[in-house]
Coordinates of C-alpha atoms and ligand atoms in Angstrom, one line a residue:
M37 CA -4.2 50.5 5.1
K38 CA -2.1 48.9 2.4
K39 CA -4.2 46.8 0.0
T40 CA -2.9 43.3 -0.6
P41 CA -2.8 42.6 -4.4
P42 CA -5.0 39.8 -5.5
I43 CA -3.3 36.5 -5.9
V44 CA -3.8 36.4 -9.7
S45 CA -2.2 39.7 -10.5
L46 CA 0.7 39.1 -8.1
M47 CA 1.2 35.6 -9.6
S48 CA 1.3 36.9 -13.1
G49 CA 3.4 39.8 -12.0
L50 CA 5.8 37.4 -10.5
L51 CA 5.9 35.3 -13.6
T52 CA 6.8 38.4 -15.6
A53 CA 9.4 39.4 -13.0
A54 CA 10.9 36.0 -12.9
S55 CA 11.4 35.6 -16.6
L56 CA 12.2 39.3 -17.3
S57 CA 14.8 40.2 -14.7
F58 CA 18.0 39.1 -16.3
I59 CA 20.4 40.1 -13.6
P60 CA 24.1 39.4 -13.7
S61 CA 24.9 35.8 -12.6
A62 CA 24.6 35.6 -8.9
S63 CA 26.7 33.0 -7.1
A64 CA 25.5 30.2 -4.9
A65 CA 26.8 32.1 -2.0
D66 CA 24.5 35.0 -2.8
A67 CA 21.6 32.7 -2.9
Q68 CA 22.5 31.1 0.4
N69 CA 22.8 34.6 1.9
I70 CA 19.3 35.4 0.7
V71 CA 18.0 32.2 2.3
Q72 CA 19.8 33.2 5.6
Q73 CA 18.3 36.7 5.5
K74 CA 14.9 36.1 4.2
C75 CA 13.7 32.5 5.0
L76 CA 15.2 31.7 8.3
A77 CA 12.8 33.9 10.2
C78 CA 10.4 30.9 9.8
H79 CA 12.4 28.0 8.4
V80 CA 15.1 26.2 10.4
E81 CA 18.7 25.9 9.5
E82 CA 19.6 22.2 9.6
G83 CA 23.2 22.4 8.3
K84 CA 25.3 24.9 6.4
T85 CA 23.2 24.7 3.2
S86 CA 20.3 22.7 4.5
W87 CA 17.0 24.3 5.6
S88 CA 13.7 22.8 6.9
R89 CA 11.2 22.2 4.1
I90 CA 13.2 24.1 1.5
S91 CA 15.9 21.4 1.2
H92 CA 13.6 18.4 1.0
Q93 CA 11.8 19.0 -2.3
R94 CA 12.7 19.1 -5.9
K95 CA 10.8 20.9 -8.6
T96 CA 10.9 22.9 -11.8
P97 CA 11.8 26.6 -12.0
E98 CA 8.1 27.5 -12.2
G99 CA 7.4 25.2 -9.2
W100 CA 10.0 27.1 -7.1
L101 CA 8.7 30.4 -8.3
M102 CA 5.2 29.4 -7.2
S103 CA 6.4 28.2 -3.8
I104 CA 8.3 31.4 -3.1
A105 CA 5.4 33.5 -4.4
R106 CA 3.2 31.7 -2.0
M107 CA 5.5 32.6 0.9
Q108 CA 5.1 36.3 -0.2
I109 CA 1.3 36.1 -0.7
M110 CA 0.3 33.9 2.3
H111 CA 3.1 34.3 4.8
G112 CA 4.2 37.9 4.2
L113 CA 7.8 37.1 3.1
K114 CA 9.5 40.3 1.9
I115 CA 11.9 39.7 -1.0
S116 CA 12.9 41.7 -4.0
D117 CA 12.3 40.5 -7.6
D118 CA 16.1 40.1 -8.1
E119 CA 16.5 38.1 -4.9
R120 CA 13.6 35.9 -5.8
H121 CA 15.1 35.4 -9.2
T122 CA 18.5 34.4 -7.8
L123 CA 16.8 31.9 -5.4
V124 CA 14.7 30.3 -8.1
K125 CA 17.8 29.8 -10.2
Y126 CA 19.8 28.4 -7.3
L127 CA 17.0 26.1 -6.1
A128 CA 16.1 24.9 -9.6
D129 CA 19.7 24.1 -10.4
R130 CA 20.3 22.4 -7.0
Q131 CA 17.0 20.8 -6.5
G132 CA 15.4 20.4 -10.0
L133 CA 14.0 17.5 -11.9
A134 CA 15.9 15.3 -14.3
P135 CA 14.6 15.6 -17.9
S136 CA 13.0 12.2 -17.7
E137 CA 11.2 13.3 -14.5
T138 CA 9.3 16.0 -16.5
E139 CA 8.3 13.7 -19.3
G140 CA 4.5 13.5 -19.8
A141 CA 3.9 16.6 -17.7
R142 CA 5.7 19.3 -19.8
Y143 CA 2.4 20.5 -21.3
A144 CA 1.8 22.4 -18.0
L145 CA 5.1 24.2 -18.3
E146 CA 4.5 24.8 -22.0
R147 CA 1.2 26.5 -21.2
R148 CA -0.9 24.1 -23.2
L149 CA -3.9 25.0 -21.2
N150 CA -6.4 23.1 -23.3
T151 CA -4.9 19.7 -22.3
S152 CA -7.4 17.3 -20.9
E153 CA -5.5 15.2 -18.4
S154 CA -6.1 11.5 -17.6
F155 CA -4.4 9.4 -15.0
E156 CA -4.3 5.7 -14.3
S157 CA -4.8 6.2 -10.6
Q158 CA -8.4 7.1 -9.9
S159 CA -7.5 8.1 -6.3
F160 CA -4.9 10.5 -7.6
T161 CA -7.3 12.0 -10.1
E162 CA -10.0 12.5 -7.5
T163 CA -7.8 13.6 -4.6
C164 CA -5.1 15.7 -6.2
A165 CA -6.1 16.6 -9.8
R166 CA -9.4 18.3 -9.5
C167 CA -8.6 21.9 -8.1
H168 CA -5.4 22.2 -10.1
S169 CA -3.7 20.2 -12.8
G170 CA -2.3 16.8 -11.9
A171 CA 0.9 18.0 -13.7
R172 CA 1.5 20.4 -10.9
V173 CA 1.9 17.4 -8.6
L174 CA 3.8 15.2 -11.1
L175 CA 6.4 18.0 -11.5
Q176 CA 7.5 17.7 -7.8
R177 CA 9.6 15.2 -5.9
R178 CA 9.4 14.8 -2.1
P179 CA 9.9 12.2 0.6
A180 CA 6.7 10.9 2.4
S181 CA 7.2 13.4 5.2
E182 CA 7.0 16.3 2.8
W183 CA 4.0 15.0 0.9
E184 CA 2.4 14.7 4.3
H185 CA 3.2 18.3 5.2
L186 CA 1.7 19.3 1.9
V187 CA -1.6 17.6 2.7
H188 CA -1.7 19.3 6.0
F189 CA -1.0 22.7 4.4
H190 CA -3.9 22.2 2.0
L191 CA -6.4 21.5 4.7
G192 CA -5.0 24.1 7.0
Q193 CA -5.0 26.8 4.3
W194 CA -8.3 25.8 2.7
P195 CA -10.5 24.0 5.3
T196 CA -13.3 23.9 2.8
T197 CA -11.3 21.3 0.9
E198 CA -13.1 18.6 2.9
Y199 CA -16.6 19.9 2.0
Q200 CA -16.0 20.1 -1.8
A201 CA -17.1 17.6 -4.4
M202 CA -15.2 14.3 -4.3
A203 CA -14.2 15.1 -0.7
R204 CA -17.5 15.5 1.3
D205 CA -18.6 12.0 0.3
R206 CA -15.5 10.4 1.9
D207 CA -13.0 10.9 4.6
W208 CA -10.7 13.2 2.6
L209 CA -7.9 13.7 5.2
D210 CA -7.7 10.0 6.0
L211 CA -7.5 9.2 2.3
A212 CA -5.0 11.9 1.5
L213 CA -2.7 11.0 4.4
N214 CA -3.0 7.2 4.3
E215 CA -3.5 6.4 0.7
M216 CA -2.2 9.4 -1.3
V217 CA 1.0 10.1 0.7
P218 CA 2.4 6.6 0.3
E219 CA 1.4 6.5 -3.4
L220 CA 3.0 9.9 -4.0
A221 CA 6.2 9.1 -2.1
A222 CA 6.6 5.9 -4.2
M223 CA 5.7 7.5 -7.5
L224 CA 7.5 10.8 -7.0
P225 CA 10.4 10.2 -4.5
L226 CA 12.9 12.8 -3.5
Q227 CA 15.9 10.6 -4.3
S228 CA 16.1 9.1 -7.8
K229 CA 18.7 7.5 -10.1
S230 CA 17.7 9.8 -13.0
W231 CA 18.3 12.9 -10.9
D232 CA 21.7 11.6 -9.6
Q233 CA 22.8 10.8 -13.1
W234 CA 21.6 14.1 -14.6
Q235 CA 23.5 16.0 -11.9
K236 CA 26.7 14.1 -12.8
S237 CA 26.3 14.3 -16.6
V238 CA 28.0 16.7 -18.9
K239 CA 25.3 19.0 -20.1
P240 CA 24.7 19.8 -23.8
V241 CA 26.2 23.1 -25.0
V242 CA 23.4 25.4 -26.2
A243 CA 25.4 28.3 -27.6
G244 CA 25.6 28.2 -31.4
S245 CA 23.3 28.2 -34.4
W246 CA 20.2 26.2 -34.6
T247 CA 17.9 25.4 -37.5
F248 CA 14.3 25.6 -36.3
A249 CA 10.9 24.7 -37.8
G250 CA 7.3 25.0 -36.6
K251 CA 3.8 25.7 -37.7
M252 CA 1.7 28.5 -36.2
P253 CA -2.0 27.5 -36.3
G254 CA -3.8 30.1 -38.4
K255 CA -0.6 31.3 -40.0
G256 CA 1.2 28.3 -41.4
E257 CA 4.6 26.7 -41.5
M258 CA 7.8 28.6 -40.8
H259 CA 11.5 27.8 -40.4
G260 CA 14.7 29.7 -39.9
V261 CA 17.8 30.0 -37.8
M262 CA 18.2 30.8 -34.1
Q263 CA 21.5 32.2 -33.0
V264 CA 22.4 31.7 -29.4
V265 CA 25.2 33.5 -27.6
E266 CA 26.2 32.8 -24.0
D267 CA 26.6 36.2 -22.3
N268 CA 27.1 34.9 -18.8
K269 CA 26.9 31.4 -17.4
D270 CA 23.4 30.1 -18.2
Q271 CA 22.3 33.5 -19.7
F272 CA 22.0 33.9 -23.4
S273 CA 21.1 36.4 -26.1
I274 CA 19.0 35.1 -29.0
T275 CA 18.5 36.2 -32.6
L276 CA 15.7 34.6 -34.6
T277 CA 15.8 34.9 -38.4
G278 CA 13.0 33.0 -40.1
Q279 CA 10.2 33.1 -42.5
Y280 CA 6.7 31.7 -43.1
A281 CA 5.9 29.6 -46.1
D282 CA 4.4 32.7 -47.8
G283 CA 7.7 34.5 -47.5
S284 CA 6.7 36.8 -44.6
A285 CA 9.3 37.3 -41.9
F286 CA 9.5 35.7 -38.5
K287 CA 12.3 37.7 -36.9
G288 CA 13.1 38.7 -33.4
T289 CA 15.6 39.0 -30.6
G290 CA 15.6 38.1 -26.9
E291 CA 17.2 36.6 -23.9
A292 CA 17.2 33.2 -22.3
I293 CA 18.1 31.5 -19.0
L294 CA 19.0 27.9 -18.7
Y295 CA 17.8 26.3 -15.5
T296 CA 18.8 22.8 -14.2
G297 CA 21.1 22.4 -17.2
Y298 CA 18.3 22.0 -19.7
E299 CA 15.2 24.1 -18.8
W300 CA 15.4 26.9 -21.4
R301 CA 13.2 29.9 -20.7
A302 CA 13.3 32.8 -23.0
N303 CA 11.7 36.2 -23.6
L304 CA 11.7 37.5 -27.1
T305 CA 10.2 40.2 -29.2
V306 CA 9.2 38.8 -32.5
D307 CA 7.9 41.2 -35.1
G308 CA 6.9 43.6 -32.3
I309 CA 5.1 40.9 -30.2
S310 CA 6.4 39.6 -26.9
M311 CA 6.9 35.9 -27.0
R312 CA 8.2 33.2 -24.6
Q313 CA 10.0 30.0 -25.2
V314 CA 9.7 27.0 -22.9
F315 CA 12.1 24.4 -24.2
S316 CA 14.1 21.4 -23.1
T317 CA 17.8 21.2 -24.3
A318 CA 18.4 17.9 -22.6
K319 CA 19.2 16.0 -25.8
T320 CA 22.5 16.9 -27.3
G321 CA 22.0 18.9 -30.5
E322 CA 18.2 19.2 -30.1
M323 CA 15.8 21.8 -28.7
Q324 CA 12.2 21.1 -28.2
G325 CA 9.2 22.8 -26.7
R326 CA 6.6 25.5 -27.3
M327 CA 6.9 29.1 -28.3
F328 CA 3.9 31.4 -27.6
E329 CA 2.8 34.9 -27.2
R330 CA 3.3 36.4 -23.7
E331 CA -0.1 38.0 -23.5
H332 CA -1.9 35.3 -25.4
D333 CA -0.3 32.0 -24.5
E334 CA -2.9 30.2 -26.6
R335 CA -1.2 31.7 -29.7
G336 CA 1.8 29.4 -30.0
F337 CA 3.3 26.5 -31.8
D338 CA 5.5 23.4 -31.3
F339 CA 9.1 24.5 -31.8
S340 CA 11.9 22.1 -32.7
A341 CA 15.5 22.8 -33.5
L342 CA 18.7 21.1 -34.5
K343 CA 22.1 22.4 -33.7
Q344 CA 24.1 23.4 -36.8
G345 CA 27.6 22.3 -37.5
S346 CA 27.4 18.9 -35.9
T347 CA 28.6 16.0 -37.9
Q348 CA 25.1 14.6 -38.1
S349 CA 22.9 15.0 -41.1
S350 CA 19.3 15.2 -40.3
V351 CA 16.1 16.7 -41.4
I352 CA 13.8 18.5 -39.0
A353 CA 11.0 19.4 -41.4
I354 CA 9.8 19.1 -44.9
Q355 CA 7.5 22.0 -45.8
P356 CA 4.9 21.3 -47.1
E357 CA 4.8 17.7 -45.7
Y358 CA 2.8 16.3 -48.6
I359 CA 2.4 16.3 -52.4
K360 CA -0.5 15.3 -54.5
V361 CA -0.1 12.8 -57.4
G362 CA 0.6 14.7 -60.6
D363 CA 1.5 18.0 -58.8
T364 CA 4.7 20.0 -58.7
V365 CA 5.7 21.7 -55.4
E366 CA 8.5 23.7 -54.1
L367 CA 9.7 21.9 -50.9
S368 CA 11.8 23.5 -48.2
I369 CA 13.8 20.9 -46.4
V370 CA 15.3 22.2 -43.3
G371 CA 17.8 20.5 -41.0
T372 CA 21.6 20.1 -40.6
G373 CA 24.3 18.7 -42.8
L374 CA 22.1 18.9 -45.9
Q375 CA 24.9 18.9 -48.4
G376 CA 25.2 16.2 -51.1
D377 CA 23.2 14.7 -53.8
V378 CA 19.4 14.6 -53.8
V379 CA 17.9 11.1 -54.4
L380 CA 14.2 10.9 -54.7
A381 CA 11.9 7.9 -54.4
E382 CA 10.5 6.4 -57.6
G383 CA 7.8 8.6 -59.1
L384 CA 9.3 11.8 -57.8
T385 CA 11.3 14.0 -60.1
L386 CA 13.7 16.8 -59.2
L387 CA 12.9 19.7 -61.6
K388 CA 15.1 22.2 -59.9
D389 CA 17.6 22.5 -57.0
V390 CA 16.7 26.0 -56.1
T391 CA 19.1 26.7 -53.2
S392 CA 21.7 24.6 -51.6
D393 CA 22.7 25.4 -48.1
Q394 CA 23.9 23.0 -45.4
N395 CA 20.8 23.8 -43.3
K396 CA 18.2 24.3 -45.9
R397 CA 17.5 22.9 -49.4
V398 CA 14.7 24.2 -51.6
L399 CA 13.7 21.7 -54.3
Q400 CA 11.2 21.8 -57.0
V401 CA 9.7 18.3 -57.1
K402 CA 7.1 16.7 -59.3
A403 CA 5.1 13.6 -58.4
S404 CA 4.3 11.6 -61.5
N405 CA 0.7 10.7 -62.4
S406 CA 1.4 7.0 -61.8
I407 CA 3.3 7.3 -58.5
A408 CA 2.1 5.0 -55.7
T409 CA 0.6 6.8 -52.7
G410 CA 2.0 6.7 -49.2
P411 CA 5.3 7.9 -47.6
K412 CA 8.2 8.4 -50.0
T413 CA 11.8 8.9 -49.0
I414 CA 13.8 11.9 -50.0
R415 CA 17.6 11.5 -49.5
I416 CA 20.0 14.4 -49.3
G417 CA 23.5 13.3 -48.8
K418 CA 23.3 11.2 -45.6
A419 CA 20.0 12.6 -44.4
T420 CA 16.6 11.1 -45.2
A421 CA 13.1 12.2 -44.6
D422 CA 9.6 11.1 -45.8
I423 CA 7.0 13.1 -47.7
T424 CA 3.5 11.8 -48.1
V425 CA 2.2 11.3 -51.6
Y426 CA -1.6 11.3 -51.8
D427 CA -4.2 10.9 -54.4
H428 CA -7.3 12.3 -52.8
V429 CA -8.5 13.5 -49.4
A430 CA -10.7 10.7 -48.0
S431 CA -11.4 12.2 -44.6
L432 CA -10.7 15.1 -42.4
K433 CA -10.1 15.6 -38.7
V434 CA -10.5 18.8 -36.8
V435 CA -7.5 19.2 -34.5
P436 CA -7.8 19.6 -31.6
A437 CA -11.2 17.9 -31.6
F438 CA -12.2 19.9 -28.4
Q439 CA -11.1 23.3 -27.3
V440 CA -12.1 26.0 -24.8
A441 CA -12.1 29.7 -25.7
R442 CA -12.7 32.4 -23.1
V443 CA -14.6 35.7 -23.2
G444 CA -12.5 38.7 -22.1
G445 CA -11.8 42.3 -22.6
N446 CA -14.6 44.8 -22.0
D447 CA -12.4 46.6 -19.5
S448 CA -11.9 43.4 -17.5
S449 CA -8.5 42.2 -16.2
T450 CA -8.2 39.4 -18.7
P451 CA -7.9 39.4 -22.5
K452 CA -10.1 37.2 -24.7
I453 CA -8.6 33.7 -25.1
E454 CA -8.9 32.5 -28.7
A455 CA -9.0 29.0 -30.0
A456 CA -7.2 28.0 -33.2
F457 CA -8.2 24.8 -35.1
E458 CA -6.5 22.9 -37.9
A459 CA -7.8 20.6 -40.5
E460 CA -5.9 17.3 -40.7
A461 CA -6.3 15.5 -44.0
W462 CA -6.2 11.7 -44.3
A463 CA -6.0 9.4 -47.3
A464 CA -7.6 6.0 -47.5
G465 CA -5.1 3.2 -47.0
T466 CA -4.7 0.0 -49.1
D467 CA -8.3 -1.0 -48.4
G468 CA -9.5 2.1 -50.2
L469 CA -11.9 2.9 -47.4
A470 CA -12.0 6.2 -45.4
G471 CA -12.0 6.0 -41.6
T472 CA -10.3 2.6 -41.2
E473 CA -7.2 1.7 -39.4
D474 CA -4.8 1.8 -42.3
D475 CA -5.7 5.4 -43.3
V476 CA -2.6 7.5 -44.1
R477 CA -2.2 10.9 -42.5
I478 CA -1.6 13.5 -45.2
G479 CA -1.1 16.6 -43.1
F480 CA -2.7 19.9 -42.2
M481 CA -4.5 21.6 -45.1
P482 CA -6.0 25.0 -45.6
A483 CA -9.7 24.7 -45.0
T484 CA -12.9 26.9 -44.8
W485 CA -14.1 27.2 -41.3
S486 CA -17.5 27.9 -39.8
V487 CA -19.5 27.3 -36.5
E488 CA -23.0 26.0 -35.8
P489 CA -24.9 25.4 -32.6
F490 CA -23.6 22.3 -30.9
D491 CA -27.0 21.2 -29.6
A492 CA -30.6 22.4 -29.2
T493 CA -29.9 24.5 -26.2
S494 CA -27.1 26.3 -28.0
A495 CA -29.4 26.9 -31.0
A496 CA -32.2 28.2 -28.7
D497 CA -29.7 30.6 -27.0
N498 CA -28.2 31.7 -30.4
D499 CA -24.7 31.0 -29.2
V500 CA -23.5 31.3 -32.8
H501 CA -24.5 35.0 -32.8
F502 CA -23.4 35.9 -29.3
S503 CA -20.3 33.8 -28.4
G504 CA -17.8 35.2 -31.0
R505 CA -16.6 34.9 -34.6
M506 CA -14.8 32.2 -36.5
N507 CA -12.3 33.4 -39.1
A508 CA -13.3 31.3 -42.2
A509 CA -9.8 31.3 -43.6
S510 CA -7.6 30.8 -40.6
G511 CA -9.6 28.6 -38.3
V512 CA -9.1 31.1 -35.4
F513 CA -12.1 31.7 -33.2
T514 CA -12.2 35.1 -31.4
P515 CA -14.7 35.0 -28.5
A516 CA -17.0 37.8 -27.6
L517 CA -16.7 40.4 -24.8
A518 CA -16.8 39.5 -21.1
G519 CA -19.6 40.4 -18.8
P520 CA -23.4 40.2 -18.8
N521 CA -25.1 40.8 -22.2
P522 CA -28.5 42.5 -21.9
E523 CA -29.4 41.2 -25.3
R524 CA -29.2 37.6 -24.1
R525 CA -31.8 35.6 -22.2
M526 CA -31.6 36.7 -18.5
S527 CA -28.7 39.0 -19.5
T528 CA -26.4 36.1 -19.3
N529 CA -22.8 36.3 -20.5
N530 CA -21.5 35.4 -24.0
A531 CA -20.7 31.7 -23.1
G532 CA -21.6 29.2 -25.8
N533 CA -21.3 25.6 -27.1
L534 CA -20.4 25.4 -30.7
K535 CA -19.8 22.9 -33.4
V536 CA -16.7 23.8 -35.4
I537 CA -16.7 22.7 -39.0
A538 CA -13.8 22.4 -41.4
Q539 CA -14.4 22.0 -45.1
V540 CA -11.7 21.2 -47.7
N541 CA -12.3 21.1 -51.5
D542 CA -10.5 18.3 -53.2
E543 CA -11.0 18.3 -56.9
G544 CA -14.6 19.6 -56.6
K545 CA -15.4 17.1 -53.9
S546 CA -16.1 18.6 -50.5
V547 CA -14.8 16.9 -47.4
T548 CA -15.9 18.1 -44.0
A549 CA -15.2 17.3 -40.3
D550 CA -16.3 18.8 -37.0
G551 CA -15.0 19.5 -33.6
Q552 CA -16.4 21.2 -30.5
L553 CA -15.7 24.6 -29.0
I554 CA -16.8 25.7 -25.6
V555 CA -16.8 29.4 -25.0
T556 CA -16.6 30.1 -21.3
I557 CA -15.7 32.6 -18.7
Q558 CA -12.3 34.0 -17.9
R559 CA -9.5 32.0 -16.2
W560 CA -9.4 34.1 -13.0
N561 CA -6.7 32.1 -11.3
N562 CA -3.8 31.8 -13.7
P563 CA -0.6 30.7 -12.0
P564 CA 2.6 29.7 -13.8
I565 CA 1.7 26.0 -13.5
P566 CA -2.1 25.5 -13.9
Ligands
LIG1039 C1 6.8 34.4 7.4 C2 7.2 33.0 7.5 C3 7.9 32.4 6.3 C4 9.0 32.9 5.6 C5 9.7 34.2 5.8 C6 9.3 31.9 4.6 N1 8.4 30.8 4.8 FE1 8.4 29.2 3.6 N2 6.9 28.4 4.7 C7 6.3 29.0 5.8 C8 5.2 28.2 6.3 C9 4.3 28.6 7.4 C10 5.2 27.0 5.5 C11 4.3 25.8 5.6 C12 2.9 26.1 5.0 C13 3.0 26.3 3.5 O1 3.4 25.4 2.8 O2 2.6 27.4 3.1 C14 6.3 27.2 4.5 C15 6.6 26.2 3.6 C16 7.6 26.4 2.6 C17 7.9 25.4 1.6 C18 7.2 24.1 1.4 C19 6.0 24.3 0.5 C20 5.3 23.1 0.1 O3 4.8 23.1 -1.0 O4 5.3 22.1 0.8 C21 8.9 25.9 0.9 C22 9.6 25.3 -0.3 C23 9.3 27.2 1.4 N3 8.4 27.5 2.5 C24 10.3 28.0 1.0 C25 10.6 29.3 1.5 C26 11.7 30.1 1.0 C27 12.6 29.7 -0.1 C28 11.7 31.2 1.8 C29 12.6 32.4 1.7 C30 12.8 33.0 0.4 C31 10.6 31.1 2.8 N4 9.9 29.9 2.5 C32 10.3 32.0 3.7 C33 6.6 30.3 6.3 C34 7.6 31.1 5.8
LIG1040 C1 -9.4 22.0 -2.7 C2 -8.6 22.2 -3.8 C3 -7.2 21.4 -3.9 C4 -7.1 20.0 -3.8 C5 -8.1 18.9 -3.6 C6 -5.6 19.8 -3.9 N1 -5.0 21.0 -4.1 FE1 -3.0 21.3 -4.2 N2 -3.2 23.3 -4.2 C7 -4.4 23.9 -4.1 C8 -4.2 25.4 -4.0 C9 -5.2 26.4 -4.0 C10 -2.7 25.5 -4.1 C11 -1.9 26.8 -4.0 C12 -2.0 27.5 -5.3 C13 -1.0 28.6 -5.5 O1 -0.2 28.9 -4.7 O2 -1.2 29.2 -6.6 C14 -2.2 24.2 -4.2 C15 -0.8 23.9 -4.3 C16 -0.3 22.7 -4.5 C17 1.1 22.4 -4.8 C18 2.2 23.5 -4.9 C19 2.8 23.7 -3.6 C20 4.1 24.3 -3.6 O3 4.4 25.4 -3.0 O4 5.0 23.7 -4.1 C21 1.2 21.1 -4.9 C22 2.5 20.3 -5.2 C23 -0.1 20.5 -4.7 N3 -1.0 21.5 -4.5 C24 -0.3 19.1 -4.6 C25 -1.5 18.6 -4.3 C26 -1.7 17.2 -3.9 C27 -0.6 16.2 -3.9 C28 -3.1 17.0 -3.7 C29 -3.8 15.7 -3.3 C30 -3.3 15.2 -2.0 C31 -3.7 18.3 -3.9 N4 -2.7 19.2 -4.2 C32 -5.0 18.6 -3.8 C33 -5.7 23.4 -4.1 C34 -5.9 22.0 -4.0

């Protein structure tokens, strides 16, 4: 008998297939043929290009991928990877979301799996955002009838839904059908002005050269240039040429697909490591999103880029983003149209104009001993940007304040999921007091990292010893191996509850802050949208 693959591996396999198979552009007619041949055994043709269920929903490329994958896993749909890819592209283009319709929920597409969600609607939170993310729902648009089908599908497919927490204490089906369906249909309707307008609008051109900047937790700030060439309609080759602040390279090449006119999905190999990009190119001349390792999506960073050669002059990043009173630093200012004279705020002196390039200026700048603290403007030609001048570090924040790492490895199917922390330094505001409202953010600073038991239970269980190791220099925590550990009480696994401590030395004064890290078990179910 043929064994059905478990949902997890098929889903992650599908994700790989969907983003990897860069087939030559298929036409809309090809996609329509695939629907004819593959879907109409179960779905009904309502018109020439209208099919039951399929034509009455809008969602992201990942949303379409998940729906079709579900047809394969649950209903036995047979479809090749290339055919599925063609369909996802066709459906995401024809029935996608407008950029504004994804706002506030992009974290799920960007694989920010440590996000804690919170929604105004309590009924939504309890009814629809407890098994999976609420973002999965917010990234879909349907009429009431389709939301209703979805509720029925949930209960039909997983009858235990009614017996689970936050369902067995109430009439789940009645609430879902009579309260949630109207709420969802009003909040997330199939027809919308923003979608009509986006479909009609002229889409930004993405081919060209882009100045990018980012900061990889544990590794530091980087910037560079991303070259984008359109090989076929909506298919691109990419070349990344960048460097970290310490001069080490950040270089790679890859391929991208543009869905729905702005949903940029790329696969790259950067310094030998497979990485992905999930960006929006909806705003002309801008790219924004997250870039992360394919096998370790927790290792990633916010990416932003500006299109070169536009008439605009703007700065995307000043690295480093702060300067201490009396210090001299070499600043990399990256952006576009950065030609022209450098004009610095009072108290800042330009010692050397190291390189001048339209997209990057490197300046040696000194802050005088008497300079006032706070944001100071640097003007280059028509572009301006602020740098923060500080006197001393008054307080620190661990960012993020709460994270989850996961045990893994040990011949199991999932790798360890790390957690990377950063130390955000703050200066006292005009009141001279730390921890008050007028505090000024300085920026992320190198810190010394350690962990301690979070509470008495964690101390008694010796979580610090068993749950993993914190890298003192980088702030990256690597959890321990998965599986039972005979050395632990009752041979339990290496889960733990830790206090994460950052310490920064500022002129002999030690400033510390703490956050919390939960080390827990593997994420067994890991679909494209959590
Ligand atoms: C073997 C039967 C079968 C085939 C083939 C099939 N489907 Fe389905 N499809 C279903 C059933 C049953 C449902 C309703 C239950 C559900 O949502 O799983 C459904 C529902 C859907 C939905 C609505 C899901 C939702 O979230 O409400 C979409 C979209 C969809 N199918 C797309 C497709 C596409 C595209 C194809 C062809 C590539 C396809 N299906 C092929 C049986 C099938
Ligand atoms: C008991 C757990 C549970 C609850 C409660 C729940 N869901 Fe789901 N939902 C699931 C599972 C499981 C899937 C299928 C996951 C997959 O295919 O990977 C799913 C899938 C979905 C999808 C994707 C379907 C598609 O093919 O496009 C949407 C949208 C969705 N749920 C919305 C909702 C809404 C709206 C509610 C509240 C009315 C809700 N869910 C409540 C478990 C739940």
